[in-house]
XYZ file of C-alpha atoms in Angstrom:
547
model
C 35.889 -7.603 76.320
C 38.214 -6.472 79.089
C 39.071 -8.085 82.408
C 41.807 -8.168 85.036
C 42.438 -11.735 86.130
C 45.146 -11.244 88.773
C 47.154 -8.520 90.483
C 50.128 -8.071 92.811
C 51.742 -5.206 94.712
C 55.425 -4.271 94.630
C 56.715 -3.083 98.039
C 58.090 0.427 98.239
C 61.760 0.994 97.550
C 62.310 -1.842 95.057
C 61.425 -0.061 91.811
C 64.229 1.880 90.144
C 63.676 5.670 90.463
C 64.348 6.018 86.730
C 63.493 2.827 84.756
C 65.794 2.290 81.788
C 64.615 2.152 78.203
C 65.151 -1.108 76.398
C 68.229 -1.237 74.164
C 68.544 -3.800 71.412
C 72.292 -4.380 71.057
C 74.373 -7.377 69.991
C 74.367 -8.867 73.484
C 70.572 -8.617 73.678
C 70.225 -10.115 70.210
C 72.384 -13.074 71.269
C 70.271 -13.549 74.424
C 66.979 -13.521 72.516
C 68.407 -15.811 69.849
C 69.373 -18.332 72.534
C 65.985 -18.144 74.279
C 64.032 -18.353 71.038
C 66.191 -21.033 69.395
C 64.093 -23.943 70.605
C 60.838 -22.452 69.268
C 62.558 -21.630 65.956
C 63.992 -25.141 65.689
C 60.556 -26.598 66.404
C 58.968 -24.385 63.761
C 61.599 -25.340 61.167
C 61.167 -29.001 61.984
C 57.390 -28.726 61.639
C 57.847 -26.946 58.304
C 60.197 -29.667 57.087
C 57.716 -32.362 58.148
C 54.929 -30.537 56.310
C 57.060 -30.322 53.164
C 57.849 -34.042 53.335
C 54.178 -34.883 53.736
C 53.298 -32.629 50.803
C 56.018 -34.225 48.654
C 54.854 -37.710 49.549
C 51.260 -36.742 48.814
C 52.136 -35.218 45.408
C 54.261 -38.279 44.616
C 51.320 -40.526 45.342
C 49.109 -38.404 43.097
C 51.679 -38.642 40.279
C 51.772 -42.420 40.660
C 47.990 -42.533 40.352
C 48.088 -40.446 37.163
C 50.727 -42.719 35.616
C 48.684 -45.807 36.431
C 45.437 -44.211 35.235
C 43.889 -44.466 31.744
C 43.146 -40.774 31.221
C 45.497 -39.987 28.289
C 44.086 -36.494 27.912
C 45.233 -35.395 31.363
C 48.838 -34.487 30.338
C 47.699 -32.477 27.336
C 45.112 -30.663 29.450
C 47.799 -29.863 31.971
C 50.115 -28.498 29.282
C 47.343 -26.473 27.768
C 46.415 -24.872 31.059
C 50.074 -24.024 31.714
C 50.349 -22.359 28.314
C 47.250 -20.289 29.078
C 48.758 -19.208 32.395
C 51.990 -18.154 30.665
C 50.016 -15.978 28.226
C 48.142 -14.321 31.090
C 51.368 -13.524 32.961
C 53.235 -12.103 29.943
C 51.603 -8.695 30.223
C 53.094 -8.270 33.738
C 56.674 -9.002 32.532
C 57.519 -10.704 35.827
C 60.899 -11.863 34.465
C 62.136 -8.257 34.633
C 60.201 -7.249 37.745
C 63.325 -6.712 39.901
C 65.431 -4.986 37.237
C 66.580 -1.405 37.912
C 64.750 1.083 35.733
C 67.267 3.672 34.623
C 65.326 5.477 31.929
C 61.918 5.687 33.584
C 61.960 9.440 34.009
C 59.574 12.228 33.356
C 60.239 15.419 31.444
C 61.980 16.984 34.413
C 64.491 14.147 34.579
C 63.437 13.023 38.114
C 62.406 9.443 38.888
C 58.668 8.851 38.644
C 58.594 6.177 41.379
C 57.071 6.655 44.801
C 60.428 7.840 46.184
C 61.734 9.377 42.966
C 62.726 12.665 44.636
C 64.543 11.059 47.559
C 67.906 12.529 46.413
C 66.608 16.042 46.913
C 65.873 15.462 50.626
C 68.181 17.026 53.224
C 69.750 14.837 55.918
C 71.240 15.941 59.243
C 73.673 13.958 61.347
C 71.703 14.780 64.510
C 68.586 16.631 65.603
C 70.805 19.468 66.846
C 71.632 20.414 63.232
C 68.063 20.163 61.956
C 66.470 23.665 61.984
C 62.955 22.222 61.842
C 63.259 20.292 65.137
C 62.740 22.738 67.965
C 62.859 20.209 70.843
C 66.401 18.845 70.960
C 67.338 15.307 71.985
C 68.493 16.176 75.511
C 65.251 18.020 76.221
C 63.223 15.027 75.037
C 65.271 12.645 77.173
C 64.891 14.844 80.262
C 61.129 15.087 79.744
C 60.764 11.322 79.222
C 62.953 10.677 82.245
C 60.793 12.921 84.434
C 57.594 11.201 83.252
C 58.994 7.752 84.061
C 60.284 8.681 87.532
C 59.075 6.515 90.431
C 59.384 8.017 93.909
C 60.364 6.146 97.063
C 56.853 6.820 98.416
C 55.173 5.249 95.355
C 53.946 1.685 95.075
C 53.871 -0.319 91.878
C 50.782 -2.418 91.247
C 50.789 -5.179 88.629
C 47.594 -6.119 86.775
C 47.279 -9.151 84.491
C 44.825 -7.945 81.871
C 42.954 -9.184 78.825
C 41.633 -6.401 76.605
C 40.016 -6.982 73.201
C 41.689 -10.411 73.037
C 45.117 -8.825 73.666
C 46.884 -10.124 76.791
C 49.281 -7.857 78.645
C 50.601 -6.937 82.073
C 49.867 -3.358 83.109
C 52.318 -1.757 85.539
C 50.587 0.953 87.570
C 52.128 3.583 89.804
C 50.080 4.351 92.912
C 50.748 7.741 94.532
C 48.966 7.483 97.856
C 49.252 11.066 99.030
C 48.121 12.435 95.668
C 45.230 9.935 95.302
C 46.629 9.043 91.890
C 46.803 5.756 89.986
C 48.159 5.608 86.436
C 49.639 3.131 83.946
C 53.424 3.519 83.894
C 54.091 0.950 81.154
C 52.839 -2.427 80.005
C 54.236 -5.783 78.866
C 52.739 -7.875 76.078
C 51.962 -11.485 77.009
C 51.617 -14.602 74.817
C 48.311 -15.836 76.271
C 45.571 -15.008 78.787
C 47.357 -14.332 82.116
C 46.179 -16.258 85.169
C 48.644 -15.351 87.925
C 51.473 -12.926 88.706
C 54.182 -13.064 91.365
C 56.637 -10.299 92.204
C 60.318 -11.329 92.517
C 63.137 -9.455 94.271
C 65.880 -11.483 92.558
C 67.471 -10.637 89.188
C 66.749 -13.499 86.768
C 68.434 -14.155 83.427
C 71.105 -11.512 83.969
C 74.833 -12.224 84.047
C 77.406 -10.744 86.465
C 74.906 -10.290 89.308
C 75.975 -10.319 92.954
C 74.456 -12.959 95.213
C 72.663 -10.556 97.586
C 71.569 -8.039 94.969
C 67.980 -6.833 94.906
C 65.845 -6.450 91.826
C 62.335 -5.748 90.609
C 61.074 -8.628 88.479
C 57.761 -10.369 87.857
C 56.833 -13.948 86.987
C 53.670 -14.428 84.916
C 51.672 -17.623 84.474
C 49.240 -17.924 81.543
C 47.147 -20.479 79.670
C 50.464 -21.434 78.045
C 52.587 -23.887 80.071
C 55.664 -21.623 80.082
C 56.322 -19.077 82.844
C 57.706 -15.750 81.631
C 59.937 -13.573 83.826
C 60.274 -9.854 83.082
C 62.355 -6.984 84.449
C 59.933 -4.318 85.693
C 62.657 -1.644 85.645
C 63.117 -1.856 81.860
C 60.598 -0.211 79.542
C 59.453 -1.610 76.158
C 61.166 -4.996 76.419
C 60.805 -7.199 73.355
C 61.361 -10.547 75.041
C 61.291 -11.862 78.637
C 64.486 -12.086 80.678
C 63.873 -15.789 81.184
C 61.349 -18.497 80.340
C 60.719 -21.337 82.781
C 59.569 -24.395 80.892
C 59.738 -25.996 77.495
C 60.152 -22.677 75.682
C 63.221 -21.773 77.737
C 65.136 -25.034 77.490
C 68.716 -24.404 76.466
C 71.545 -26.849 75.940
C 73.275 -28.835 73.272
C 71.566 -29.443 69.943
C 71.631 -33.181 70.635
C 69.744 -32.749 73.930
C 67.229 -30.448 72.267
C 66.553 -32.969 69.502
C 65.904 -35.694 72.074
C 63.614 -33.370 74.044
C 61.687 -32.366 70.924
C 61.093 -35.994 69.979
C 59.747 -36.721 73.456
C 57.522 -33.624 73.395
C 56.029 -34.460 70.015
C 55.093 -37.951 71.159
C 53.369 -36.954 74.385
C 51.998 -33.994 76.316
C 51.853 -35.927 79.597
C 53.028 -34.342 82.824
C 56.759 -34.728 83.390
C 59.527 -33.680 85.788
C 61.059 -30.960 83.597
C 58.303 -28.521 82.585
C 54.562 -27.903 82.715
C 52.377 -29.090 79.839
C 49.215 -27.138 80.711
C 48.138 -23.731 82.045
C 49.998 -22.255 85.040
C 47.371 -21.357 87.652
C 49.421 -20.130 90.620
C 52.937 -18.902 91.477
C 54.656 -18.479 94.838
C 58.097 -16.959 95.444
C 60.019 -18.192 98.469
C 61.004 -15.087 100.460
C 63.609 -16.983 102.541
C 65.260 -18.926 99.718
C 65.004 -16.197 97.101
C 66.128 -18.353 94.194
C 63.136 -20.693 94.569
C 59.832 -20.203 92.764
C 56.959 -22.689 93.039
C 54.337 -23.086 90.317
C 51.011 -24.931 90.209
C 49.431 -26.109 86.992
C 46.367 -27.594 85.371
C 48.606 -30.577 84.536
C 48.067 -31.610 88.234
C 51.694 -30.988 89.241
C 53.561 -28.514 91.430
C 57.061 -27.608 90.273
C 59.971 -26.009 92.062
C 62.193 -23.766 89.917
C 65.742 -22.607 90.586
C 65.814 -19.012 89.360
C 69.615 -19.012 89.206
C 69.632 -21.759 86.568
C 66.009 -21.248 85.303
C 65.592 -25.041 85.482
C 63.006 -27.195 87.228
C 64.652 -28.480 90.425
C 61.833 -30.833 91.466
C 58.325 -31.847 90.419
C 55.574 -33.012 92.799
C 52.266 -34.738 92.200
C 50.193 -34.670 95.361
C 46.852 -34.056 93.632
C 44.563 -35.846 91.186
C 43.153 -32.710 89.524
C 44.245 -29.182 88.582
C 46.365 -27.475 91.258
C 44.968 -23.949 91.465
C 46.651 -22.264 94.456
C 49.939 -22.505 96.378
C 51.539 -20.618 99.289
C 54.849 -20.926 101.150
C 54.816 -21.178 104.944
C 55.830 -17.781 106.448
C 58.331 -19.321 108.919
C 59.048 -22.924 107.900
C 60.471 -22.021 104.511
C 60.372 -25.513 102.987
C 56.666 -26.217 103.576
C 54.304 -25.466 100.687
C 50.523 -25.355 100.915
C 48.659 -26.418 97.760
C 44.952 -26.514 96.906
C 43.320 -28.381 94.050
C 40.104 -28.996 92.169
C 40.253 -32.502 93.666
C 38.831 -30.738 96.773
C 41.866 -31.313 98.954
C 44.633 -29.150 100.410
C 48.127 -30.489 101.110
C 50.910 -29.099 103.315
C 54.057 -30.745 101.908
C 57.688 -30.442 102.940
C 59.581 -29.888 99.692
C 62.661 -31.623 101.179
C 60.784 -34.928 101.447
C 59.070 -35.484 98.075
C 58.241 -39.135 98.796
C 56.921 -38.679 102.339
C 53.239 -39.039 103.143
C 51.672 -35.575 103.236
C 48.949 -34.246 105.556
C 45.762 -33.658 103.582
C 42.580 -31.707 104.352
C 39.263 -31.998 102.509
C 36.633 -29.380 101.628
C 33.093 -29.538 100.228
C 33.829 -28.121 96.750
C 36.675 -27.086 94.427
C 39.411 -25.057 96.138
C 39.789 -21.474 94.894
C 42.737 -20.256 96.985
C 44.872 -21.077 100.028
C 46.634 -18.649 102.400
C 48.712 -18.971 105.541
C 47.847 -16.710 108.441
C 50.782 -14.225 108.395
C 50.218 -13.381 112.063
C 50.028 -16.979 113.320
C 51.599 -19.418 110.841
C 50.161 -22.444 112.655
C 46.902 -21.700 110.857
C 45.816 -21.433 107.236
C 42.753 -20.443 105.206
C 40.975 -22.172 102.318
C 38.422 -20.449 100.066
C 36.117 -22.560 97.894
C 33.829 -22.436 94.899
C 30.786 -22.690 97.157
C 31.594 -19.334 98.782
C 32.962 -20.847 102.010
C 36.113 -19.969 103.988
C 37.726 -22.713 106.106
C 40.229 -21.946 108.881
C 42.488 -24.871 109.867
C 45.203 -25.646 112.401
C 48.124 -27.218 110.493
C 49.154 -29.117 113.643
C 45.867 -31.046 113.628
C 46.041 -32.984 110.388
C 43.111 -35.403 109.897
C 43.535 -39.143 109.393
C 41.825 -38.679 106.023
C 40.410 -35.676 104.119
C 36.796 -36.616 104.901
C 37.408 -36.243 108.655
C 38.815 -32.689 108.425
C 37.732 -30.433 111.294
C 38.330 -26.713 110.772
C 38.623 -24.261 113.645
C 35.723 -22.369 112.040
C 33.766 -22.219 108.770
C 32.368 -19.046 107.214
C 29.771 -18.834 104.436
C 31.306 -15.634 103.080
C 29.392 -15.409 99.768
C 26.554 -17.153 97.967
C 28.802 -17.640 94.931
C 32.457 -18.599 94.484
C 35.078 -16.834 96.632
C 37.174 -15.982 93.568
C 39.427 -13.492 95.403
C 40.757 -13.592 98.918
C 43.514 -11.994 101.021
C 44.706 -11.576 104.593
C 46.155 -8.213 105.568
C 49.913 -8.654 106.216
C 50.115 -5.552 108.416
C 46.856 -5.529 110.389
C 46.054 -8.752 112.317
C 42.572 -10.179 111.858
C 41.739 -8.120 108.748
C 40.442 -10.257 105.868
C 39.025 -9.340 102.447
C 36.963 -11.593 100.185
C 35.742 -11.019 96.648
C 33.245 -13.061 94.685
C 31.677 -13.642 91.304
C 28.586 -12.094 92.944
C 30.465 -8.758 92.406
C 30.680 -8.053 96.146
C 33.814 -7.240 98.146
C 33.481 -7.992 101.859
C 35.763 -6.971 104.710
C 35.948 -9.148 107.840
C 37.213 -8.759 111.397
C 38.585 -12.099 112.633
C 38.496 -12.396 116.412
C 39.201 -15.402 118.701
C 35.479 -16.201 118.621
C 35.467 -16.203 114.811
C 34.980 -13.789 111.902
C 32.374 -11.039 111.677
C 31.553 -8.993 108.592
C 32.524 -5.332 108.772
C 31.132 -4.128 105.425
C 30.059 -5.351 101.995
C 30.500 -3.201 98.889
C 30.056 -3.380 95.125
C 33.044 -1.415 93.780
C 31.803 -1.597 90.173
C 34.606 -3.828 88.896
C 32.239 -6.596 87.757
C 32.868 -10.131 88.969
C 35.722 -9.807 91.446
C 38.838 -11.756 90.432
C 41.443 -10.077 92.642
C 41.566 -8.505 96.108
C 45.087 -7.757 97.370
C 46.172 -5.717 100.398
C 49.154 -3.376 100.029
C 52.369 -4.782 101.570
C 53.736 -1.684 103.337
C 52.729 -0.398 106.762
C 52.242 3.170 105.437
C 49.508 1.910 103.088
C 48.385 -1.082 105.137
C 44.676 -0.307 104.775
C 44.776 -0.014 100.953
C 43.006 -2.810 99.109
C 43.425 -3.282 95.342
C 40.290 -4.719 93.734
C 39.830 -5.770 90.090
C 37.577 -7.981 88.012
C 35.625 -8.718 84.867
C 35.203 -5.080 83.794
C 38.946 -4.607 83.393
C 39.049 -1.867 86.038
C 41.429 -1.475 88.968
C 40.200 0.265 92.127
C 42.248 1.020 95.223
C 40.086 1.347 98.306
C 41.500 3.096 101.348
C 39.459 1.028 103.769
C 40.554 3.161 106.741
C 38.288 5.937 105.458
C 35.218 3.709 105.912
C 33.438 4.365 109.264
C 32.720 0.664 109.916
C 36.371 -0.277 109.329
C 37.565 2.563 111.548
C 35.302 1.331 114.324
C 36.361 -2.325 113.950
C 40.093 -1.573 113.874
C 40.103 1.592 116.007
C 43.305 0.591 117.782
C 45.178 0.459 114.455
C 43.799 3.667 112.909
C 45.095 7.112 113.834
C 42.339 9.284 115.341
C 41.045 12.002 113.016
C 38.758 14.869 113.916
C 35.745 15.702 111.799
C 34.058 13.788 109.003
C 36.194 11.599 106.720
C 35.375 11.205 103.063
C 35.798 7.640 101.793
C 38.719 7.226 99.345
C 38.465 5.120 96.213
C 41.214 5.630 93.632
C 41.025 4.131 90.150
C 41.472 4.658 86.439
C 38.368 5.578 84.427
C 37.052 3.267 81.732
C 38.282 3.958 78.196
C 35.167 2.509 76.602
C 32.213 4.602 75.475
C 28.963 4.883 77.397
C 27.225 2.494 75.009
C 29.910 -0.137 75.623
C 29.449 0.314 79.369
C 25.718 -0.298 79.017
C 26.416 -3.377 76.896
C 28.774 -4.627 79.607
C 26.116 -4.137 82.269
C 23.562 -5.939 80.142
C 25.983 -8.794 79.597
C 26.664 -9.000 83.323
C 22.983 -9.548 84.029
C 22.740 -12.430 81.584
C 26.181 -13.890 82.330
C 27.485 -12.889 78.881
C 29.802 -10.244 77.496
C 31.956 -9.724 80.593
C 34.468 -12.501 80.229
C 33.312 -14.174 83.420
C 32.080 -17.388 81.851
C 35.321 -17.984 79.996
C 37.192 -17.622 83.263
C 34.903 -20.000 85.135
C 35.134 -22.654 82.436
C 38.510 -23.659 83.899
C 36.533 -25.414 86.655
C 34.483 -27.513 84.296
C 37.157 -29.801 82.959
């Protein structure tokens, strides 16, 4: 099974031209030890509790034997122990670890697996070794060239589950060369559900206030949010963990926290206790990251301290999607499975919030980047709602959208508004279709519908830069990533003629992706599974809605 559950673009110019290779030094060891200390303490405490329980249980058994009338039991026990001792004698376990000095063959060399190790030749460096033809500097130069990211390249992040292994794949997209390839990947602790790119260095000391960086926050079925440096290859551990797993402080505080955590898994003001379904970085206040969870809360994190600054509970069911207002930087839009959407000012946590209602579970929410007085809601019933934030209803049931669009017959599982081209919308669905829309003052009209062979569509994301404004990244239940240059489609060119440079002659449609690694038989099995609703990972994804 392979599927891509979420994706995100990295704007041009943020990735380091030459990503650094991970180095495990004393400073890094100290950092990991501090981050992992809480989990280690928890594990040790659990082990100690288990030992106590086992001791108490064995003590109770001993008491029963003493009180019992079976006089033969001790003798049977002694007899069985004697038998065991006889069986173990032949292995001479008492001298198992002793050095064997005289165990040599006729030639006087040790007969062990590494008996001839003394005859091996060692060289202080590869330069001195005559059998190594490629020297260290040549290897480093070659690796460096392979890892190079150009200023005209985009990074594309894909949250992927493959054969029950969860990881984040970091692609490089070379637009002019029509090339998409995996640059490196990051192992994840659980099935990833959302990714958010960050331009602020997190978990690093001695960083200037206005410095830029290339980081990613990942939300999974685990309640912790992991933050990774995208410019470092082969990292062993995240730069920071937001949540219970990243709590640091005095041992006394940790003990109190652990006791509270063991008693209850109820939602609290410090960390999430269920899956993280959505993440949103505040582009005006760069140190703020919002997260939405299945524990029905929205939390605001300070990336400078990696602590939860505030927790909000505006919904009565899982909060599945959040988005910051493009202009009013303290207003956060949130959508939930309780079938409502809230636009809350984070500065006034106790104020009454405007609330809109929809006909089914919310899938995603988006502000209109070209007119921030309006926002979009996509739902499980395949409908898109377009609302004016200035016209909040008296109650959710009386919500009146500007327009409603039945975009798909099944759930609108993926949805995006083009940040560069006004009125350009993309929707993706579990019906495997990707549809492009032209939104005019009179309402939306469909430009084209395509099956891009990615299975059930879980992600449709437009590229963030003007040079690649028409590129749409599409991924889904087959674990494939496709980048569609929508400007090469005749219908799109006609709909957005004023935004597309005129080209003479016929244009071939561009679709750039990475081929499947699986064999042809596995592909056929996947197709068969897709027809019956099995074998493509789709059902497991949808089960989140059924709680």
